[in-house]
Amino acid sequence: MADKLQVVNLSHTFEGESSENVLDGLSLNVADGEFVTLIGPSGSGKSTIFNIIGGLIEPESGDIYIDGKRANGTRGNISYLPQQDSLLPWRTVEDNVVLVQEINGSVDRGAARKLLERAGLAGYESARPDTLSGGMRQRVAFIRALLSPQDLMLLDEPFGALDELTRLDMQDWLLGMWEADRRSVLFITHSIEEALYLSDRILILSDKPARIIREITVPFKRPRQHDITLDDEFARLKREIYGLLKAGFRND
């Protein structure tokens, strides 16, 4: 399987009153149609990695390749879903969904409505974001990301602000939508269970300066159901990842 994304020997330091080395020789890849999750301590550089991949920050050293082409400092190569849905309150659900298409100059409202129906949002096309629940708003934001032309999706803790029951429901919904679309996904979460439930592979980051200290291939077949969380292997992997977290991710 070809790589959709390659991050090669990435290092970066933020200069200010005191220099802060954030990334140190970090390398990772995401194959076509693969769901890969980054998990690590708060402040370990996960958002910086996303900003560099998205072209918002030029790395101090190292390279980003998307579809085999060097992409350092170039924008427009990814679709992005942040923790906050970032919906525009003055636009309807449908108008929020097609926003990226408007920017790209080609709007397909028929496709937007079909995706909204698949997301359980039929009948809400004319609603304003402030009338929706948190889970519904995140569904709208995800549909907007799906309608962007880029095949690489970066999902930055999109369920972090939701309550536990809504979060579990959204995980199942995300997997159902992703199974039908199979884009390449790089996902950030602080939840070990969420990482194990959603991912093909989990990349564990050290504390700053961040580097990959462990890669775990998730062994569970797809499509997945939440009863895998009761599996002995699921519990073993959860303990392994938790042990790395508790140890502070310092493998010097």
C-alpha positions as semicolon CSV with decimal commas, in nm:
position;residue;x (nm);y (nm);z (nm)
1;M;0,000;0,000;0,000
2;A;0,141;0,340;-0,102
3;D;0,197;0,613;0,154
4;K;-0,039;0,909;0,147
5;L;0,175;1,097;0,403
6;Q;0,541;1,072;0,495
7;V;0,702;1,278;0,770
8;V;1,080;1,240;0,754
9;N;1,321;1,334;1,033
10;L;1,121;1,637;1,146
11;S;1,277;1,875;1,400
12;H;1,153;2,212;1,516
13;T;1,239;2,471;1,780
14;F;1,025;2,767;1,879
15;E;1,237;3,077;1,936
16;G;1,137;3,331;2,200
17;E;1,258;3,451;2,538
18;S;1,380;3,095;2,579
19;S;1,415;2,845;2,295
20;E;1,188;2,540;2,315
21;N;1,283;2,227;2,124
22;V;0,946;2,072;2,034
23;L;1,025;1,801;1,777
24;D;1,341;1,592;1,749
25;G;1,396;1,375;1,443
26;L;1,034;1,264;1,422
27;S;0,932;1,033;1,135
28;L;0,595;0,874;1,060
29;N;0,380;0,763;0,771
30;V;0,013;0,713;0,688
31;A;-0,074;0,474;0,404
32;D;-0,362;0,518;0,160
33;G;-0,687;0,447;0,344
34;E;-0,515;0,397;0,680
35;F;-0,634;0,532;1,019
36;V;-0,332;0,628;1,233
37;T;-0,351;0,786;1,578
38;L;-0,099;1,000;1,765
39;I;-0,116;0,979;2,142
40;G;0,114;1,154;2,386
41;P;0,132;1,390;2,683
42;S;-0,021;1,738;2,668
43;G;0,218;1,986;2,514
44;S;0,427;1,718;2,344
45;G;0,401;1,880;2,001
46;K;0,103;1,701;1,844
47;S;-0,060;2,025;1,725
48;T;0,277;2,149;1,598
49;I;0,303;1,834;1,386
50;F;-0,040;1,909;1,239
51;N;0,053;2,271;1,171
52;I;0,368;2,164;0,988
53;I;0,184;1,900;0,782
54;G;-0,082;2,160;0,697
55;G;0,183;2,409;0,581
56;L;0,116;2,666;0,854
57;I;0,467;2,628;0,998
58;E;0,794;2,569;0,814
59;P;0,995;2,303;1,001
60;E;1,346;2,379;1,115
61;S;1,459;2,059;0,944
62;G;1,303;1,750;0,789
63;D;1,049;1,698;0,513
64;I;0,678;1,642;0,456
65;Y;0,568;1,436;0,156
66;I;0,203;1,405;0,051
67;D;0,136;1,166;-0,237
68;G;0,511;1,150;-0,286
69;K;0,553;1,524;-0,339
70;R;0,747;1,744;-0,099
71;A;0,494;1,966;0,078
72;N;0,698;2,176;0,324
73;G;0,524;2,511;0,373
74;T;0,249;2,441;0,118
75;R;-0,120;2,466;0,206
76;G;-0,431;2,311;0,059
77;N;-0,310;1,950;0,083
78;I;-0,525;1,834;0,378
79;S;-0,875;1,850;0,519
80;Y;-0,882;1,936;0,888
81;L;-1,125;1,881;1,175
82;P;-1,036;2,059;1,501
83;Q;-1,164;1,994;1,853
84;Q;-1,403;2,287;1,825
85;D;-1,638;2,256;1,528
86;S;-1,569;2,612;1,402
87;L;-1,910;2,636;1,234
88;L;-2,013;2,984;1,123
89;P;-2,316;3,080;1,334
90;W;-2,478;3,297;1,064
91;R;-2,479;3,015;0,807
92;T;-2,722;2,724;0,794
93;V;-2,607;2,363;0,837
94;E;-2,605;2,311;0,461
95;D;-2,425;2,639;0,397
96;N;-2,160;2,547;0,655
97;V;-2,113;2,207;0,493
98;V;-2,052;2,347;0,144
99;L;-1,820;2,626;0,262
100;V;-1,501;2,444;0,156
101;Q;-1,656;2,371;-0,182
102;E;-1,738;2,740;-0,223
103;I;-1,376;2,826;-0,152
104;N;-1,265;2,570;-0,410
105;G;-1,512;2,709;-0,665
106;S;-1,738;2,406;-0,715
107;V;-2,046;2,352;-0,497
108;D;-2,242;2,024;-0,506
109;R;-2,542;2,068;-0,275
110;G;-2,682;1,733;-0,382
111;A;-2,374;1,554;-0,250
112;A;-2,390;1,765;0,067
113;R;-2,752;1,667;0,132
114;K;-2,677;1,299;0,075
115;L;-2,394;1,309;0,329
116;L;-2,612;1,499;0,578
117;E;-2,876;1,228;0,538
118;R;-2,615;0,956;0,598
119;A;-2,510;1,147;0,908
120;G;-2,866;1,144;1,046
121;L;-2,908;1,517;0,981
122;A;-3,182;1,509;0,717
123;G;-3,428;1,784;0,801
124;Y;-3,164;2,004;0,963
125;E;-3,026;2,154;0,641
126;S;-3,176;2,499;0,718
127;A;-3,102;2,493;1,091
128;R;-2,847;2,724;1,254
129;P;-2,554;2,573;1,446
130;D;-2,670;2,713;1,781
131;T;-2,984;2,494;1,764
132;L;-2,779;2,170;1,741
133;S;-2,627;1,949;2,009
134;G;-2,249;1,917;2,039
135;G;-2,249;1,579;1,865
136;M;-2,463;1,710;1,578
137;R;-2,232;2,008;1,533
138;Q;-1,929;1,778;1,509
139;R;-2,111;1,569;1,248
140;V;-2,168;1,882;1,042
141;A;-1,800;1,976;1,074
142;F;-1,693;1,627;0,969
143;I;-1,922;1,632;0,664
144;R;-1,766;1,966;0,570
145;A;-1,422;1,801;0,589
146;L;-1,542;1,505;0,380
147;L;-1,662;1,742;0,107
148;S;-1,317;1,894;0,069
149;P;-1,120;1,746;-0,223
150;Q;-0,817;1,640;-0,020
151;D;-0,774;1,269;0,056
152;L;-0,569;1,323;0,373
153;M;-0,767;1,415;0,687
154;L;-0,616;1,548;1,009
155;L;-0,852;1,509;1,305
156;D;-0,738;1,700;1,616
157;E;-0,927;1,560;1,919
158;P;-1,264;1,616;1,750
159;F;-1,457;1,447;2,034
160;G;-1,257;1,587;2,326
161;A;-1,524;1,840;2,429
162;L;-1,815;1,592;2,422
163;D;-1,966;1,401;2,715
164;E;-1,882;1,031;2,740
165;L;-2,204;0,888;2,595
166;T;-2,202;1,132;2,303
167;R;-1,835;1,056;2,247
168;L;-1,900;0,680;2,223
169;D;-2,184;0,743;1,979
170;M;-1,963;0,970;1,770
171;Q;-1,685;0,709;1,758
172;D;-1,928;0,457;1,607
173;W;-2,061;0,719;1,368
174;L;-1,709;0,822;1,259
175;L;-1,611;0,461;1,191
176;G;-1,925;0,405;0,983
177;M;-1,861;0,718;0,775
178;W;-1,490;0,639;0,741
179;E;-1,553;0,277;0,635
180;A;-1,766;0,409;0,347
181;D;-1,507;0,671;0,243
182;R;-1,170;0,523;0,350
183;R;-0,963;0,839;0,338
184;S;-0,623;0,847;0,502
185;V;-0,658;0,977;0,859
186;L;-0,407;1,109;1,111
187;F;-0,593;1,142;1,442
188;I;-0,499;1,301;1,775
189;T;-0,653;1,187;2,104
190;H;-0,567;1,162;2,473
191;S;-0,799;0,862;2,516
192;I;-0,628;0,522;2,505
193;E;-0,958;0,340;2,449
194;E;-1,052;0,575;2,166
195;A;-0,715;0,518;1,998
196;L;-0,748;0,139;2,023
197;Y;-1,108;0,137;1,905
198;L;-1,060;0,357;1,599
199;S;-0,710;0,296;1,471
200;D;-0,512;0,068;1,244
201;R;-0,190;0,184;1,409
202;I;-0,109;0,393;1,719
203;L;0,206;0,607;1,736
204;I;0,315;0,696;2,087
205;L;0,498;1,023;2,133
206;S;0,758;1,106;2,393
207;D;0,745;1,426;2,593
208;K;0,916;1,729;2,436
209;P;1,117;1,717;2,223
210;A;0,872;1,474;2,068
211;R;0,969;1,160;1,880
212;I;0,794;0,830;1,816
213;I;0,892;0,586;2,091
214;R;0,650;0,304;2,018
215;E;0,432;0,193;1,729
216;I;0,142;-0,042;1,800
217;T;-0,047;-0,225;1,527
218;V;-0,407;-0,269;1,642
219;P;-0,504;-0,635;1,580
220;F;-0,884;-0,608;1,574
221;K;-1,073;-0,670;1,250
222;R;-1,308;-0,420;1,095
223;P;-1,591;-0,331;1,113
224;R;-1,562;-0,289;1,490
225;Q;-1,812;-0,295;1,773
226;H;-1,766;-0,165;2,127
227;D;-1,763;-0,517;2,270
228;I;-1,396;-0,539;2,164
229;T;-1,325;-0,319;2,466
230;L;-1,399;-0,631;2,677
231;D;-1,142;-0,839;2,487
232;D;-0,837;-0,956;2,683
233;E;-0,604;-0,828;2,410
234;F;-0,772;-0,487;2,421
235;A;-0,709;-0,474;2,797
236;R;-0,348;-0,583;2,753
237;L;-0,278;-0,314;2,493
238;K;-0,450;-0,054;2,709
239;R;-0,223;-0,146;3,001
240;E;0,084;-0,130;2,777
241;I;0,001;0,218;2,652
242;Y;-0,096;0,336;3,000
243;G;0,238;0,209;3,131
244;L;0,420;0,422;2,875
245;L;0,211;0,724;2,969
246;K;0,272;0,672;3,339
247;A;0,645;0,636;3,280
248;G;0,643;0,984;3,130
249;F;0,743;0,867;2,783
250;R;1,110;0,922;2,860
251;N;1,321;0,655;2,689
252;D;1,651;0,839;2,668
